[in-house]
Steps between C-alpha positions, in 0.01 A plus 500: 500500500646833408366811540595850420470931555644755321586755875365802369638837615660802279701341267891657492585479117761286366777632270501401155726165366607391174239312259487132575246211529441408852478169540301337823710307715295334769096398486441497165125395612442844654254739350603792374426786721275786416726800511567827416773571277850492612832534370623143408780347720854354358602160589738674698250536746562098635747344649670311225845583336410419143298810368432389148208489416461138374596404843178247680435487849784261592263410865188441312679267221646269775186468723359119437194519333422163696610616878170442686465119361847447576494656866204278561704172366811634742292520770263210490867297404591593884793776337661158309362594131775690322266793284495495114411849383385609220531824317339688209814666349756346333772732498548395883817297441696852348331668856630191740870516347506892602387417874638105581797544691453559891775682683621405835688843596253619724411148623648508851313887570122322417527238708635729791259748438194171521701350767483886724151488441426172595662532805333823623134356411497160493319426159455650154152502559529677858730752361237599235217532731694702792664725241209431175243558727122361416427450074280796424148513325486612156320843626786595734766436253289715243528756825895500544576488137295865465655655840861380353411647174377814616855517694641498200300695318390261200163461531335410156792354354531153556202225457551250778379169467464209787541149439574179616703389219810639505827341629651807671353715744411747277636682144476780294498467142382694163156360424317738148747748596380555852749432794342239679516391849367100567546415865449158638238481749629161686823720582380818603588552833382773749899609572636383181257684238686845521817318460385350153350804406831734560650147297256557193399857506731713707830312268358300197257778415695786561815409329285382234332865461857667499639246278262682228660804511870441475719452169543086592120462481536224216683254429751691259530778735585240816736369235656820362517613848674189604271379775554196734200284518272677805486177665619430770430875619144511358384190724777551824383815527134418463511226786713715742212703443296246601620423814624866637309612747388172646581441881733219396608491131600181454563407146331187512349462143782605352709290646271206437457555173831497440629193697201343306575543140908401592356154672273494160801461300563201698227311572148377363188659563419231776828543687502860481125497651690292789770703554375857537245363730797551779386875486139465368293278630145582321489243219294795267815793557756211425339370193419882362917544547542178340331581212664873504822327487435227261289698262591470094589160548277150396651251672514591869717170582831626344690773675436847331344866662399819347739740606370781506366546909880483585519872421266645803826384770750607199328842509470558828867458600610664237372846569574440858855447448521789360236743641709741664549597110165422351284859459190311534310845374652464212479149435124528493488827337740394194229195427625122442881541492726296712642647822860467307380757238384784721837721532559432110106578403384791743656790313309368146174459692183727472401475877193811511195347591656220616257251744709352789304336776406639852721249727797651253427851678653457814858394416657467856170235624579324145832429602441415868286226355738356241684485802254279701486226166828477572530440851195270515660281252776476634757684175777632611655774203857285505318169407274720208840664403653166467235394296426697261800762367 
């Protein structure tokens, strides 16, 4: 069931991109939403480093088209059935070479970071309901998402839709050239729903909006520009964003994911169902991970992962090793450029009218909180240093 609003409000107009065909990514079911004119949006506006515009949704082409039957065979097979997915596109064996290989370097930080939480409260599944706090209807998350938006002043421009079929928490996509928020409603937390929203609005959005103003806002200006790929920073920076004001900012999901898709590389659906269940006991979390991890590929009983969820953790330490440098202002303001690129880009930048977010205001609190990620998980700036140079 999936249901949708346009939040209404006055509408802050969107500057002007170069001609292209927007494409949708996600829910190609949805209707098309009555709405007013508006200036189309650029591919630039997602997350993704390839900006042609022949690129496809690389999420929606590896989703199975046969999940539900084959969660319902792993289930009733008492987690021993190895899945056999299915897919509608065939170009997925060009996307799986692109995001097959699992790195270990940040290995031995995720399962500290799980381990830390564990310790403090007990269980997963405790840790998301003293920190998550109670699952919210679908009228009071229709109630934070308009507060959060009238923060940040963008009332009218997104259409938000909620479902129950999505495999992350939430996303923000191009759908008929509307930015478009789709939240999933069996994740929305009381405490956790700002979080996602500064993740998807306050850093996906907002870089996405400046990223239509500046020279690099195509894919032969990012390469005549000589642009680094914006991930890492684009998703670090979103889930720091995610966790930063929260009372203990543990960097749980992260973490997970990425310990999951490394173990992925190793192991068979089955096995990897068995091992993460040493930090998640729910048998419905573990198998949506699973299927995170092992999505793209048929044959669940041969070692293999999608990649891709490794670079939430990459991100994250990244710009903390090095945010005594980082001008996070500018980072969002300069649209989806990598944190590397900022000294070298901010003097060819057109940064008037530039939307930055309202937690970005206060600089000194900012940092005091980067801070706090750090010491609750337990990173030290000699090990990050070591790391990553």
């Amino acid at each position: 069931m999936l249901e949708s609003i346009r939040v209404t409000g006055n509408s802050i107009a969107l500057p002007p991109k170069p001609k292209s065909k927007v494409k949708r990514c996600h829910f190609s079911t949805l209707p098309k939403p009555k709405l007013q004119p508006e200036p189309q949006l650029s591919r630039s506006f997602e997350k993704g480093d390839d900006f042609s515009g022949k690129r496809f949704c690389i999420l929606t082409a590896i989703k199975p088209t046969n999940l539900e039957k084959e969660r319902l065979r792993f289930f009733k097979s008492d987690y021993t059935y190895n899945p056999q997915f299915e897919y509608a596109n065939s170009s997925l064996p060009g996307v799986l070479a692109r995001h097959s290989n699992a790195s270990d370097r940040f290995l031995k930080q995720s399962i500290n970071i799980m381990e830390l939480t564990l310790q403090k409260y007990g269980s997963y599944e405790q840790f998301e309901q003293a920190t998550g706090g109670s699952l919210l209807s679908k009228t009071r998350i229709w109630s934070h998402v308009r507060k959060y938006m009238m923060k940040e002043g963008c009332m009218g421009e997104i259409v938000v839709h909620l479902t129950e079929d999505l495999l992350s928490r939430a996303s923000m996509t191009v759908v008929n050239g509307c930015p478009t928020l789709t939240i999933n409603v069996s994740t929305a937390r009381e405490h956790w729903l700002e979080g996602m929203l500064r993740h998807e609005i306050g850093t996906h959005y907002f870089r996405g909006i400046n990223n239509l103003q500046q020279p690099w806002n195509s894919w032969t200006g990012r390469k005549k520009h000589e642009l680094k790929p914006n991930n890492p920073t684009e998703e670090g920076l979103a889930s720091i964003h995610s966790v930063l004001f929260r009372k203990d900012p543990f960097l749980w999901r992260a973490a997970l994911l990425y310990y999951t898709v490394y173990r992925a590389s190793q192991m068979s659906f089955c096995e990897l169902f068995r091992d993460i269940g040493k930090f998640v006991k729910d048998p419905n979390t573990r198998w949506d991970y699973c299927v995170r991890a092992k999505r793209g590929w048929t044959d669940t009983s041969q070692p293999g992962c999608f990649s891709k969820d490794q670079v939430y953790l990459d991100g994250i330490l990244q710009i903390l090793r090095y945010r005594q440098t980082i001008d996070f202002h500018l980072l969002t303001a300069l649209g989806k450029v990598s944190y590397e690129d900022v000294d070298r880009l901010k003097g060819l930048a057109i940064t008037e009218n530039m939307r930055v977010p309202h937690f970005l205001q206060d600089h000194d609190r900012y940092m005091e909180h980067l801070e706090k990620i750090m010491e609750v998980n337990e990173l030290t700036d000699r090990e990050l240093r070591d790391l990553i140079y």
